[in-house]
PDB file of C-alpha atoms in Angstrom:
ATOM      1  CA  MET A 216     -23.325 -17.467  24.477  1.00 89.00           C
ATOM      2  CA  LYS A 217     -26.544 -15.859  25.661  1.00 94.00           C
ATOM      3  CA  ILE A 218     -29.490 -15.651  23.248  1.00 96.00           C
ATOM      4  CA  THR A 219     -29.991 -11.937  23.908  1.00 95.00           C
ATOM      5  CA  GLU A 220     -26.417 -11.306  22.735  1.00 94.00           C
ATOM      6  CA  LEU A 221     -26.905 -13.444  19.624  1.00 91.00           C
ATOM      7  CA  ILE A 222     -30.044 -11.733  18.419  1.00 90.00           C
ATOM      8  CA  GLN A 223     -28.653  -8.253  19.041  1.00 86.00           C
ATOM      9  CA  SER A 224     -25.696  -8.842  16.742  1.00 80.00           C
ATOM     10  CA  SER A 225     -25.647  -7.633  13.144  1.00 76.00           C
ATOM     11  CA  ASN A 226     -25.877 -11.202  11.809  1.00 85.00           C
ATOM     12  CA  PRO A 227     -29.372 -12.696  11.378  1.00 90.00           C
ATOM     13  CA  SER A 228     -30.131 -15.576  13.721  1.00 93.00           C
ATOM     14  CA  LEU A 229     -31.627 -18.827  12.425  1.00 96.00           C
ATOM     15  CA  SER A 230     -32.347 -21.442  15.087  1.00 97.00           C
ATOM     16  CA  PHE A 231     -33.959 -24.884  15.277  1.00 98.00           C
ATOM     17  CA  GLU A 232     -35.893 -26.841  17.886  1.00 96.00           C
ATOM     18  CA  VAL A 233     -35.332 -30.433  19.004  1.00 95.00           C
ATOM     19  CA  PHE A 234     -37.661 -32.442  21.218  1.00 92.00           C
ATOM     20  CA  PRO A 235     -36.320 -35.306  23.381  1.00 91.00           C
ATOM     21  CA  PRO A 236     -37.619 -38.870  23.043  1.00 88.00           C
ATOM     22  CA  LYS A 237     -40.307 -40.163  25.365  1.00 83.00           C
ATOM     23  CA  SER A 238     -38.284 -43.300  26.095  1.00 82.00           C
ATOM     24  CA  SER A 239     -34.702 -44.509  25.942  1.00 84.00           C
ATOM     25  CA  ASP A 240     -35.506 -46.676  22.886  1.00 88.00           C
ATOM     26  CA  SER A 241     -35.347 -43.672  20.552  1.00 90.00           C
ATOM     27  CA  TYR A 242     -32.731 -41.658  22.436  1.00 92.00           C
ATOM     28  CA  GLU A 243     -29.862 -42.401  20.037  1.00 93.00           C
ATOM     29  CA  THR A 244     -32.041 -41.646  17.009  1.00 93.00           C
ATOM     30  CA  THR A 245     -32.954 -38.276  18.487  1.00 94.00           C
ATOM     31  CA  CYS A 246     -29.331 -37.491  19.322  1.00 94.00           C
ATOM     32  CA  ALA A 247     -28.283 -38.381  15.771  1.00 95.00           C
ATOM     33  CA  ALA A 248     -30.889 -35.998  14.341  1.00 95.00           C
ATOM     34  CA  ALA A 249     -29.775 -33.268  16.750  1.00 96.00           C
ATOM     35  CA  ARG A 250     -26.156 -33.706  15.695  1.00 95.00           C
ATOM     36  CA  GLU A 251     -27.125 -33.471  12.021  1.00 96.00           C
ATOM     37  CA  ILE A 252     -28.968 -30.210  12.664  1.00 97.00           C
ATOM     38  CA  ALA A 253     -26.039 -28.910  14.732  1.00 96.00           C
ATOM     39  CA  ARG A 254     -23.729 -29.491  11.746  1.00 96.00           C
ATOM     40  CA  LEU A 255     -25.752 -26.875   9.860  1.00 96.00           C
ATOM     41  CA  SER A 256     -24.290 -24.288  12.285  1.00 95.00           C
ATOM     42  CA  PRO A 257     -27.538 -22.697  13.465  1.00 96.00           C
ATOM     43  CA  SER A 258     -27.294 -19.657  15.736  1.00 95.00           C
ATOM     44  CA  PHE A 259     -28.698 -21.781  18.568  1.00 96.00           C
ATOM     45  CA  MET A 260     -30.828 -24.864  19.163  1.00 97.00           C
ATOM     46  CA  SER A 261     -33.648 -25.232  21.651  1.00 97.00           C
ATOM     47  CA  ILE A 262     -34.455 -28.505  23.409  1.00 96.00           C
ATOM     48  CA  THR A 263     -37.978 -29.001  24.701  1.00 93.00           C
ATOM     49  CA  TYR A 264     -39.124 -30.293  28.076  1.00 85.00           C
ATOM     50  CA  GLY A 265     -41.856 -32.930  28.193  1.00 68.00           C
ATOM     51  CA  ALA A 266     -45.209 -32.424  29.905  1.00 56.00           C
ATOM     52  CA  GLY A 267     -44.703 -32.617  33.654  1.00 54.00           C
ATOM     53  CA  GLY A 268     -40.940 -32.821  33.130  1.00 54.00           C
ATOM     54  CA  GLY A 269     -41.117 -36.362  31.792  1.00 55.00           C
ATOM     55  CA  THR A 270     -38.110 -35.881  29.503  1.00 63.00           C
ATOM     56  CA  SER A 271     -36.108 -33.519  31.733  1.00 70.00           C
ATOM     57  CA  ASP A 272     -33.035 -35.763  31.949  1.00 77.00           C
ATOM     58  CA  TYR A 273     -32.925 -36.071  28.167  1.00 91.00           C
ATOM     59  CA  THR A 274     -33.301 -32.291  27.755  1.00 93.00           C
ATOM     60  CA  VAL A 275     -30.079 -31.543  29.609  1.00 93.00           C
ATOM     61  CA  SER A 276     -28.233 -34.515  28.098  1.00 93.00           C
ATOM     62  CA  ILE A 277     -29.084 -33.592  24.502  1.00 95.00           C
ATOM     63  CA  ALA A 278     -28.271 -29.931  25.144  1.00 94.00           C
ATOM     64  CA  ALA A 279     -24.851 -30.910  26.477  1.00 92.00           C
ATOM     65  CA  GLN A 280     -24.163 -32.999  23.356  1.00 92.00           C
ATOM     66  CA  ILE A 281     -25.175 -30.158  21.035  1.00 95.00           C
ATOM     67  CA  GLN A 282     -22.849 -27.763  22.843  1.00 93.00           C
ATOM     68  CA  GLN A 283     -19.949 -30.062  21.987  1.00 92.00           C
ATOM     69  CA  HIS A 284     -20.495 -28.794  18.421  1.00 92.00           C
ATOM     70  CA  HIS A 285     -20.039 -25.223  19.730  1.00 94.00           C
ATOM     71  CA  ILE A 286     -23.734 -24.436  19.207  1.00 96.00           C
ATOM     72  CA  PRO A 287     -25.430 -22.451  21.998  1.00 96.00           C
ATOM     73  CA  THR A 288     -28.457 -24.232  23.444  1.00 97.00           C
ATOM     74  CA  LEU A 289     -31.746 -23.067  24.889  1.00 97.00           C
ATOM     75  CA  ALA A 290     -33.097 -25.604  27.388  1.00 96.00           C
ATOM     76  CA  HIS A 291     -36.830 -25.557  28.035  1.00 96.00           C
ATOM     77  CA  LEU A 292     -38.001 -25.765  31.635  1.00 96.00           C
ATOM     78  CA  SER A 293     -41.643 -26.035  32.696  1.00 93.00           C
ATOM     79  CA  CYS A 294     -42.861 -25.447  36.227  1.00 91.00           C
ATOM     80  CA  ILE A 295     -46.422 -26.672  36.625  1.00 87.00           C
ATOM     81  CA  ASN A 296     -46.658 -29.358  39.312  1.00 84.00           C
ATOM     82  CA  ALA A 297     -42.996 -28.705  40.179  1.00 88.00           C
ATOM     83  CA  SER A 298     -41.623 -27.757  43.582  1.00 90.00           C
ATOM     84  CA  ARG A 299     -39.009 -25.081  44.096  1.00 92.00           C
ATOM     85  CA  GLU A 300     -36.560 -27.834  45.062  1.00 94.00           C
ATOM     86  CA  ASN A 301     -37.166 -29.613  41.753  1.00 92.00           C
ATOM     87  CA  ILE A 302     -36.662 -26.399  39.778  1.00 94.00           C
ATOM     88  CA  THR A 303     -33.443 -25.651  41.637  1.00 95.00           C
ATOM     89  CA  HIS A 304     -32.213 -29.182  40.916  1.00 94.00           C
ATOM     90  CA  GLN A 305     -32.865 -28.743  37.197  1.00 94.00           C
ATOM     91  CA  LEU A 306     -31.047 -25.407  37.198  1.00 96.00           C
ATOM     92  CA  ASP A 307     -28.117 -27.050  38.973  1.00 97.00           C
ATOM     93  CA  LEU A 308     -27.940 -29.701  36.239  1.00 95.00           C
ATOM     94  CA  MET A 309     -28.112 -27.069  33.509  1.00 96.00           C
ATOM     95  CA  ARG A 310     -25.364 -25.014  35.088  1.00 96.00           C
ATOM     96  CA  GLN A 311     -23.162 -28.096  35.433  1.00 95.00           C
ATOM     97  CA  ALA A 312     -23.724 -28.843  31.721  1.00 94.00           C
ATOM     98  CA  GLY A 313     -22.687 -25.326  30.743  1.00 94.00           C
ATOM     99  CA  ILE A 314     -26.167 -24.297  29.574  1.00 96.00           C
ATOM    100  CA  LYS A 315     -26.620 -20.526  29.702  1.00 96.00           C
ATOM    101  CA  ASN A 316     -30.136 -20.090  28.268  1.00 98.00           C
ATOM    102  CA  VAL A 317     -33.480 -21.264  29.651  1.00 98.00           C
ATOM    103  CA  LEU A 318     -36.925 -20.996  28.079  1.00 98.00           C
ATOM    104  CA  ALA A 319     -39.180 -20.710  31.119  1.00 97.00           C
ATOM    105  CA  LEU A 320     -42.643 -22.167  30.566  1.00 95.00           C
ATOM    106  CA  ARG A 321     -45.666 -22.944  32.651  1.00 92.00           C
ATOM    107  CA  GLY A 322     -46.183 -26.205  30.803  1.00 86.00           C
ATOM    108  CA  ASP A 323     -49.219 -28.423  30.385  1.00 71.00           C
ATOM    109  CA  ALA A 324     -50.674 -29.948  33.517  1.00 60.00           C
ATOM    110  CA  VAL A 325     -50.529 -33.726  33.716  1.00 54.00           C
ATOM    111  CA  LEU A 326     -51.659 -33.871  37.342  1.00 50.00           C
ATOM    112  CA  PRO A 327     -54.250 -31.799  39.226  1.00 51.00           C
ATOM    113  CA  CYS A 328     -52.604 -28.613  40.448  1.00 48.00           C
ATOM    114  CA  LYS A 329     -54.140 -27.023  43.534  1.00 48.00           C
ATOM    115  CA  LYS A 330     -53.875 -23.284  43.932  1.00 47.00           C
ATOM    116  CA  THR A 331     -53.388 -23.698  47.668  1.00 40.00           C
ATOM    117  CA  HIS A 332     -50.265 -25.845  47.277  1.00 45.00           C
ATOM    118  CA  GLN A 333     -47.539 -23.363  48.189  1.00 51.00           C
ATOM    119  CA  SER A 334     -44.680 -25.325  46.617  1.00 46.00           C
ATOM    120  CA  ARG A 335     -46.308 -25.389  43.197  1.00 71.00           C
ATOM    121  CA  TYR A 336     -45.908 -22.789  40.460  1.00 87.00           C
ATOM    122  CA  ARG A 337     -48.926 -21.466  38.600  1.00 87.00           C
ATOM    123  CA  TYR A 338     -47.406 -19.138  36.019  1.00 91.00           C
ATOM    124  CA  ALA A 339     -44.266 -18.910  33.908  1.00 95.00           C
ATOM    125  CA  SER A 340     -43.542 -15.460  35.353  1.00 96.00           C
ATOM    126  CA  GLN A 341     -43.133 -17.072  38.792  1.00 95.00           C
ATOM    127  CA  LEU A 342     -40.587 -19.487  37.349  1.00 97.00           C
ATOM    128  CA  MET A 343     -38.746 -16.589  35.728  1.00 97.00           C
ATOM    129  CA  GLU A 344     -38.448 -14.874  39.094  1.00 97.00           C
ATOM    130  CA  THR A 345     -36.902 -18.044  40.550  1.00 97.00           C
ATOM    131  CA  ILE A 346     -34.417 -18.322  37.680  1.00 97.00           C
ATOM    132  CA  ARG A 347     -33.482 -14.653  37.994  1.00 97.00           C
ATOM    133  CA  ALA A 348     -32.873 -15.120  41.717  1.00 97.00           C
ATOM    134  CA  TYR A 349     -30.792 -18.239  41.000  1.00 97.00           C
ATOM    135  CA  GLY A 350     -28.639 -16.178  38.641  1.00 97.00           C
ATOM    136  CA  GLY A 351     -26.419 -16.831  35.665  1.00 96.00           C
ATOM    137  CA  PHE A 352     -29.039 -17.649  33.018  1.00 98.00           C
ATOM    138  CA  CYS A 353     -30.493 -15.745  30.089  1.00 98.00           C
ATOM    139  CA  VAL A 354     -34.246 -16.290  30.398  1.00 98.00           C
ATOM    140  CA  GLY A 355     -36.702 -16.494  27.526  1.00 98.00           C
ATOM    141  CA  GLY A 356     -40.442 -17.035  27.355  1.00 98.00           C
ATOM    142  CA  ALA A 357     -43.175 -18.141  24.983  1.00 96.00           C
ATOM    143  CA  CYS A 358     -45.951 -16.054  23.468  1.00 96.00           C
ATOM    144  CA  TYR A 359     -49.029 -16.587  21.320  1.00 94.00           C
ATOM    145  CA  PRO A 360     -49.520 -14.022  18.521  1.00 94.00           C
ATOM    146  CA  GLU A 361     -53.185 -15.006  18.247  1.00 91.00           C
ATOM    147  CA  MET A 362     -53.693 -15.164  22.035  1.00 84.00           C
ATOM    148  CA  HIS A 363     -53.107 -17.988  24.475  1.00 83.00           C
ATOM    149  CA  THR A 364     -55.934 -20.506  24.287  1.00 77.00           C
ATOM    150  CA  GLU A 365     -56.736 -19.967  27.993  1.00 84.00           C
ATOM    151  CA  SER A 366     -56.799 -16.154  27.932  1.00 82.00           C
ATOM    152  CA  ARG A 367     -60.096 -14.274  27.905  1.00 86.00           C
ATOM    153  CA  ASN A 368     -58.842 -11.690  25.428  1.00 91.00           C
ATOM    154  CA  GLN A 369     -55.606 -10.501  23.852  1.00 92.00           C
ATOM    155  CA  ALA A 370     -55.272  -7.518  26.174  1.00 92.00           C
ATOM    156  CA  GLU A 371     -55.142  -9.895  29.145  1.00 93.00           C
ATOM    157  CA  ASP A 372     -52.683 -12.098  27.304  1.00 93.00           C
ATOM    158  CA  ILE A 373     -50.351  -9.179  26.581  1.00 95.00           C
ATOM    159  CA  MET A 374     -50.608  -8.063  30.205  1.00 95.00           C
ATOM    160  CA  HIS A 375     -49.172 -11.442  31.218  1.00 95.00           C
ATOM    161  CA  LEU A 376     -46.310 -10.951  28.752  1.00 97.00           C
ATOM    162  CA  LYS A 377     -45.573  -7.623  30.442  1.00 97.00           C
ATOM    163  CA  GLU A 378     -45.437  -9.530  33.740  1.00 96.00           C
ATOM    164  CA  LYS A 379     -42.910 -11.918  32.188  1.00 97.00           C
ATOM    165  CA  GLN A 380     -40.766  -9.004  31.075  1.00 98.00           C
ATOM    166  CA  ASP A 381     -40.895  -7.521  34.577  1.00 97.00           C
ATOM    167  CA  ALA A 382     -39.964 -10.936  36.040  1.00 97.00           C
ATOM    168  CA  GLY A 383     -36.696 -11.044  34.091  1.00 96.00           C
ATOM    169  CA  CYS A 384     -37.643 -12.429  30.679  1.00 98.00           C
ATOM    170  CA  GLY A 385     -35.099 -11.213  28.126  1.00 97.00           C
ATOM    171  CA  PHE A 386     -36.772 -12.393  24.917  1.00 98.00           C
ATOM    172  CA  LEU A 387     -39.863 -14.179  23.630  1.00 98.00           C
ATOM    173  CA  ILE A 388     -40.348 -16.902  21.013  1.00 98.00           C
ATOM    174  CA  THR A 389     -43.753 -17.113  19.383  1.00 97.00           C
ATOM    175  CA  GLN A 390     -45.804 -20.197  18.886  1.00 93.00           C
ATOM    176  CA  MET A 391     -45.872 -21.193  15.237  1.00 93.00           C
ATOM    177  CA  VAL A 392     -47.070 -18.490  12.861  1.00 94.00           C
ATOM    178  CA  PHE A 393     -48.434 -19.180   9.377  1.00 95.00           C
ATOM    179  CA  ASP A 394     -49.359 -15.616   8.445  1.00 96.00           C
ATOM    180  CA  ASN A 395     -46.604 -13.031   8.895  1.00 97.00           C
ATOM    181  CA  HIS A 396     -49.116 -10.196   9.121  1.00 96.00           C
ATOM    182  CA  VAL A 397     -50.375 -11.763  12.348  1.00 96.00           C
ATOM    183  CA  TYR A 398     -46.844 -11.531  13.752  1.00 97.00           C
ATOM    184  CA  TYR A 399     -46.352  -7.927  12.603  1.00 98.00           C
ATOM    185  CA  ASN A 400     -49.668  -6.823  14.121  1.00 97.00           C
ATOM    186  CA  PHE A 401     -48.895  -8.662  17.353  1.00 97.00           C
ATOM    187  CA  LEU A 402     -45.513  -6.959  17.585  1.00 97.00           C
ATOM    188  CA  CYS A 403     -47.126  -3.524  17.259  1.00 97.00           C
ATOM    189  CA  LYS A 404     -49.577  -4.343  20.053  1.00 97.00           C
ATOM    190  CA  LEU A 405     -46.755  -5.493  22.321  1.00 97.00           C
ATOM    191  CA  ARG A 406     -44.771  -2.301  21.783  1.00 97.00           C
ATOM    192  CA  ASP A 407     -47.860  -0.185  22.464  1.00 97.00           C
ATOM    193  CA  ALA A 408     -48.322  -2.098  25.749  1.00 97.00           C
ATOM    194  CA  GLY A 409     -44.729  -1.516  26.855  1.00 97.00           C
ATOM    195  CA  VAL A 410     -43.351  -4.964  26.023  1.00 97.00           C
ATOM    196  CA  HIS A 411     -40.047  -4.021  24.398  1.00 97.00           C
ATOM    197  CA  ILE A 412     -37.974  -7.219  24.629  1.00 97.00           C
ATOM    198  CA  PRO A 413     -37.099  -9.028  21.346  1.00 97.00           C
ATOM    199  CA  VAL A 414     -39.809 -11.295  19.935  1.00 97.00           C
ATOM    200  CA  ILE A 415     -38.525 -14.137  17.739  1.00 98.00           C
ATOM    201  CA  PRO A 416     -41.111 -15.444  15.246  1.00 98.00           C
ATOM    202  CA  GLY A 417     -41.565 -19.226  15.214  1.00 97.00           C
ATOM    203  CA  ILE A 418     -42.021 -20.867  11.822  1.00 97.00           C
ATOM    204  CA  MET A 419     -43.018 -24.486  11.248  1.00 95.00           C
ATOM    205  CA  PRO A 420     -42.547 -26.173   7.855  1.00 95.00           C
ATOM    206  CA  VAL A 421     -45.629 -28.380   7.620  1.00 92.00           C
ATOM    207  CA  ILE A 422     -44.605 -31.483   5.698  1.00 91.00           C
ATOM    208  CA  ASN A 423     -47.479 -33.758   6.685  1.00 89.00           C
ATOM    209  CA  ALA A 424     -51.180 -32.951   6.384  1.00 84.00           C
ATOM    210  CA  THR A 425     -51.937 -34.978   9.516  1.00 84.00           C
ATOM    211  CA  GLN A 426     -50.002 -32.400  11.580  1.00 81.00           C
ATOM    212  CA  ILE A 427     -52.563 -29.695  10.901  1.00 80.00           C
ATOM    213  CA  GLN A 428     -55.198 -30.574  13.513  1.00 71.00           C
ATOM    214  CA  ARG A 429     -52.659 -30.968  16.307  1.00 77.00           C
ATOM    215  CA  ILE A 430     -50.914 -27.719  15.331  1.00 76.00           C
ATOM    216  CA  THR A 431     -54.052 -25.617  15.454  1.00 74.00           C
ATOM    217  CA  THR A 432     -55.243 -27.217  18.704  1.00 72.00           C
ATOM    218  CA  LEU A 433     -51.979 -26.660  20.586  1.00 72.00           C
ATOM    219  CA  SER A 434     -50.961 -23.287  19.235  1.00 72.00           C
ATOM    220  CA  GLY A 435     -54.252 -21.594  18.489  1.00 74.00           C
ATOM    221  CA  ALA A 436     -52.779 -20.586  15.129  1.00 82.00           C
ATOM    222  CA  THR A 437     -55.040 -19.665  12.238  1.00 85.00           C
ATOM    223  CA  LEU A 438     -54.201 -21.200   8.893  1.00 89.00           C
ATOM    224  CA  PRO A 439     -54.530 -18.662   6.056  1.00 93.00           C
ATOM    225  CA  GLN A 440     -56.594 -19.733   3.096  1.00 94.00           C
ATOM    226  CA  ARG A 441     -53.620 -19.850   0.736  1.00 94.00           C
ATOM    227  CA  PHE A 442     -51.947 -22.349   3.061  1.00 93.00           C
ATOM    228  CA  ARG A 443     -55.129 -24.434   3.220  1.00 91.00           C
ATOM    229  CA  TYR A 444     -55.129 -24.577  -0.589  1.00 94.00           C
ATOM    230  CA  ILE A 445     -51.608 -26.022  -0.460  1.00 94.00           C
ATOM    231  CA  VAL A 446     -52.653 -28.722   2.008  1.00 92.00           C
ATOM    232  CA  ASP A 447     -55.813 -29.534   0.042  1.00 92.00           C
ATOM    233  CA  ARG A 448     -53.872 -29.814  -3.218  1.00 94.00           C
ATOM    234  CA  PHE A 449     -50.729 -31.651  -2.084  1.00 95.00           C
ATOM    235  CA  GLY A 450     -51.666 -33.237   1.244  1.00 92.00           C
ATOM    236  CA  ASN A 451     -52.216 -36.698  -0.217  1.00 93.00           C
ATOM    237  CA  ASP A 452     -48.700 -36.940  -1.643  1.00 95.00           C
ATOM    238  CA  ALA A 453     -45.940 -37.116   0.991  1.00 93.00           C
ATOM    239  CA  GLU A 454     -43.078 -35.762  -1.146  1.00 95.00           C
ATOM    240  CA  ALA A 455     -45.154 -33.033  -2.785  1.00 96.00           C
ATOM    241  CA  MET A 456     -46.486 -31.893   0.606  1.00 95.00           C
ATOM    242  CA  LYS A 457     -42.976 -31.861   2.058  1.00 95.00           C
ATOM    243  CA  GLN A 458     -41.662 -29.717  -0.778  1.00 97.00           C
ATOM    244  CA  ALA A 459     -44.650 -27.374  -0.645  1.00 96.00           C
ATOM    245  CA  GLY A 460     -44.442 -27.029   3.139  1.00 96.00           C
ATOM    246  CA  ILE A 461     -40.741 -26.181   3.043  1.00 97.00           C
ATOM    247  CA  ALA A 462     -41.317 -23.690   0.218  1.00 97.00           C
ATOM    248  CA  TYR A 463     -44.111 -21.976   2.164  1.00 97.00           C
ATOM    249  CA  ALA A 464     -41.964 -21.726   5.313  1.00 97.00           C
ATOM    250  CA  THR A 465     -39.011 -20.422   3.289  1.00 98.00           C
ATOM    251  CA  GLU A 466     -41.186 -17.697   1.794  1.00 98.00           C
ATOM    252  CA  GLN A 467     -42.269 -16.665   5.298  1.00 98.00           C
ATOM    253  CA  ILE A 468     -38.681 -16.463   6.508  1.00 98.00           C
ATOM    254  CA  VAL A 469     -37.562 -14.411   3.497  1.00 97.00           C
ATOM    255  CA  ASP A 470     -40.395 -11.958   4.141  1.00 98.00           C
ATOM    256  CA  LEU A 471     -39.503 -11.713   7.847  1.00 97.00           C
ATOM    257  CA  LEU A 472     -35.835 -11.023   7.098  1.00 95.00           C
ATOM    258  CA  ALA A 473     -36.757  -8.473   4.413  1.00 95.00           C
ATOM    259  CA  ASN A 474     -38.948  -6.675   6.937  1.00 95.00           C
ATOM    260  CA  GLY A 475     -36.249  -6.356   9.566  1.00 93.00           C
ATOM    261  CA  ALA A 476     -36.497  -9.521  11.656  1.00 94.00           C
ATOM    262  CA  THR A 477     -33.122 -10.241  13.236  1.00 93.00           C
ATOM    263  CA  ALA A 478     -33.975 -13.791  14.312  1.00 96.00           C
ATOM    264  CA  VAL A 479     -36.254 -16.632  13.194  1.00 97.00           C
ATOM    265  CA  HIS A 480     -36.876 -19.891  15.071  1.00 98.00           C
ATOM    266  CA  ILE A 481     -37.729 -23.042  13.089  1.00 98.00           C
ATOM    267  CA  TYR A 482     -39.889 -25.842  14.502  1.00 95.00           C
ATOM    268  CA  SER A 483     -38.202 -28.558  12.457  1.00 91.00           C
ATOM    269  CA  MET A 484     -39.630 -31.504  14.457  1.00 89.00           C
ATOM    270  CA  ASN A 485     -36.240 -33.290  14.700  1.00 93.00           C
ATOM    271  CA  ASN A 486     -36.184 -33.575  10.912  1.00 95.00           C
ATOM    272  CA  ALA A 487     -32.606 -32.883   9.842  1.00 97.00           C
ATOM    273  CA  SER A 488     -33.468 -33.026   6.130  1.00 96.00           C
ATOM    274  CA  VAL A 489     -36.068 -30.276   6.561  1.00 97.00           C
ATOM    275  CA  ALA A 490     -33.602 -28.130   8.508  1.00 97.00           C
ATOM    276  CA  ALA A 491     -30.953 -28.675   5.840  1.00 97.00           C
ATOM    277  CA  LYS A 492     -33.318 -27.706   3.030  1.00 97.00           C
ATOM    278  CA  ILE A 493     -34.363 -24.526   4.829  1.00 97.00           C
ATOM    279  CA  CYS A 494     -30.699 -23.578   5.246  1.00 96.00           C
ATOM    280  CA  GLU A 495     -30.017 -24.355   1.583  1.00 97.00           C
ATOM    281  CA  ASN A 496     -32.956 -22.237   0.451  1.00 97.00           C
ATOM    282  CA  LEU A 497     -31.729 -19.294   2.525  1.00 96.00           C
ATOM    283  CA  SER A 498     -27.982 -19.646   1.976  1.00 93.00           C
ATOM    284  CA  GLU A 499     -27.469 -16.650  -0.327  1.00 93.00           C
ATOM    285  CA  ILE A 500     -29.979 -14.496   1.549  1.00 92.00           C
ATOM    286  CA  LEU A 501     -28.247 -15.120   4.875  1.00 89.00           C
ATOM    287  CA  ARG A 502     -24.868 -14.507   3.270  1.00 88.00           C
ATOM    288  CA  TYR A 503     -26.129 -11.175   1.941  1.00 84.00           C
ATOM    289  CA  GLN A 504     -27.664 -10.278   5.300  1.00 81.00           C
ATOM    290  CA  ARG A 505     -24.258 -10.886   6.885  1.00 76.00           C
ATOM    291  CA  GLY A 506     -22.665  -8.395   4.545  1.00 72.00           C
ATOM    292  CA  VAL A 507     -21.060 -10.788   2.066  1.00 65.00           C
ATOM    293  CA  VAL A 508     -21.910  -9.430  -1.392  1.00 61.00           C
ATOM    294  CA  HIS A 509     -21.076 -11.305  -4.605  1.00 61.00           C
ATOM    295  CA  GLU A 510     -19.731  -9.219  -7.482  1.00 61.00           C
ATOM    296  CA  ASN A 511     -21.635  -9.460 -10.770  1.00 58.00           C
TER     297      ASN A 511
END
């Protein structure tokens, strides 16, 4: 099923992300975690694509396994340092595996990328045009509510999102958000700029204080003071931090659903226990959202 169809239905969508292993040594462990998350019956699961395509074979393989559980998958595909032939090959593999959804990304450069190299892609919108021409896929893209770290200003950043929409992007998933007001304000700015495709907020349950520096560096996300207090107070105790991080993320999701969000994407970092706890915390809320009301 296509993601755009899922998130336009009356049922709220809750999805999770899985990242492939860097080597074959941990492949089975990753697959086991993915299967555990799939058993929670999420609306869909996304599978990331390593820098420079280093885990591309695993991306398609894991996606194919997840689909055996009748869970739609969203396969990531990055284009920097890739040729058109390589992109077409990856799309061929995805089609053969029955994958219908692609998250088209520029990706992080791992090799020098020359602007004059005609076979190389520079922007995600160019990849989206290729996928649209290939046909048969629902195409999604990424966005940064607090501005991409390489953009000069947010107006420029939003202009690029408009280009993605024009190139065939059917929906966007945000980088991790820790303050819902940032997401709401960002959504208003997008609509004012003519970006009208669905924007799925990305939520990450932070269960380890050591994740914080990497999170803020990669995503450009600002950590609200109330979240910093949680990390400062519980960060030295693994179980307390895990519980606090899941509780904080749950509160965000409840607020998003209460304010009309039809879909939420969870960066669960391959942690099936975190995914399960999120689902448990939201079980009655999701049931209510789906129109199942318990009598008093």
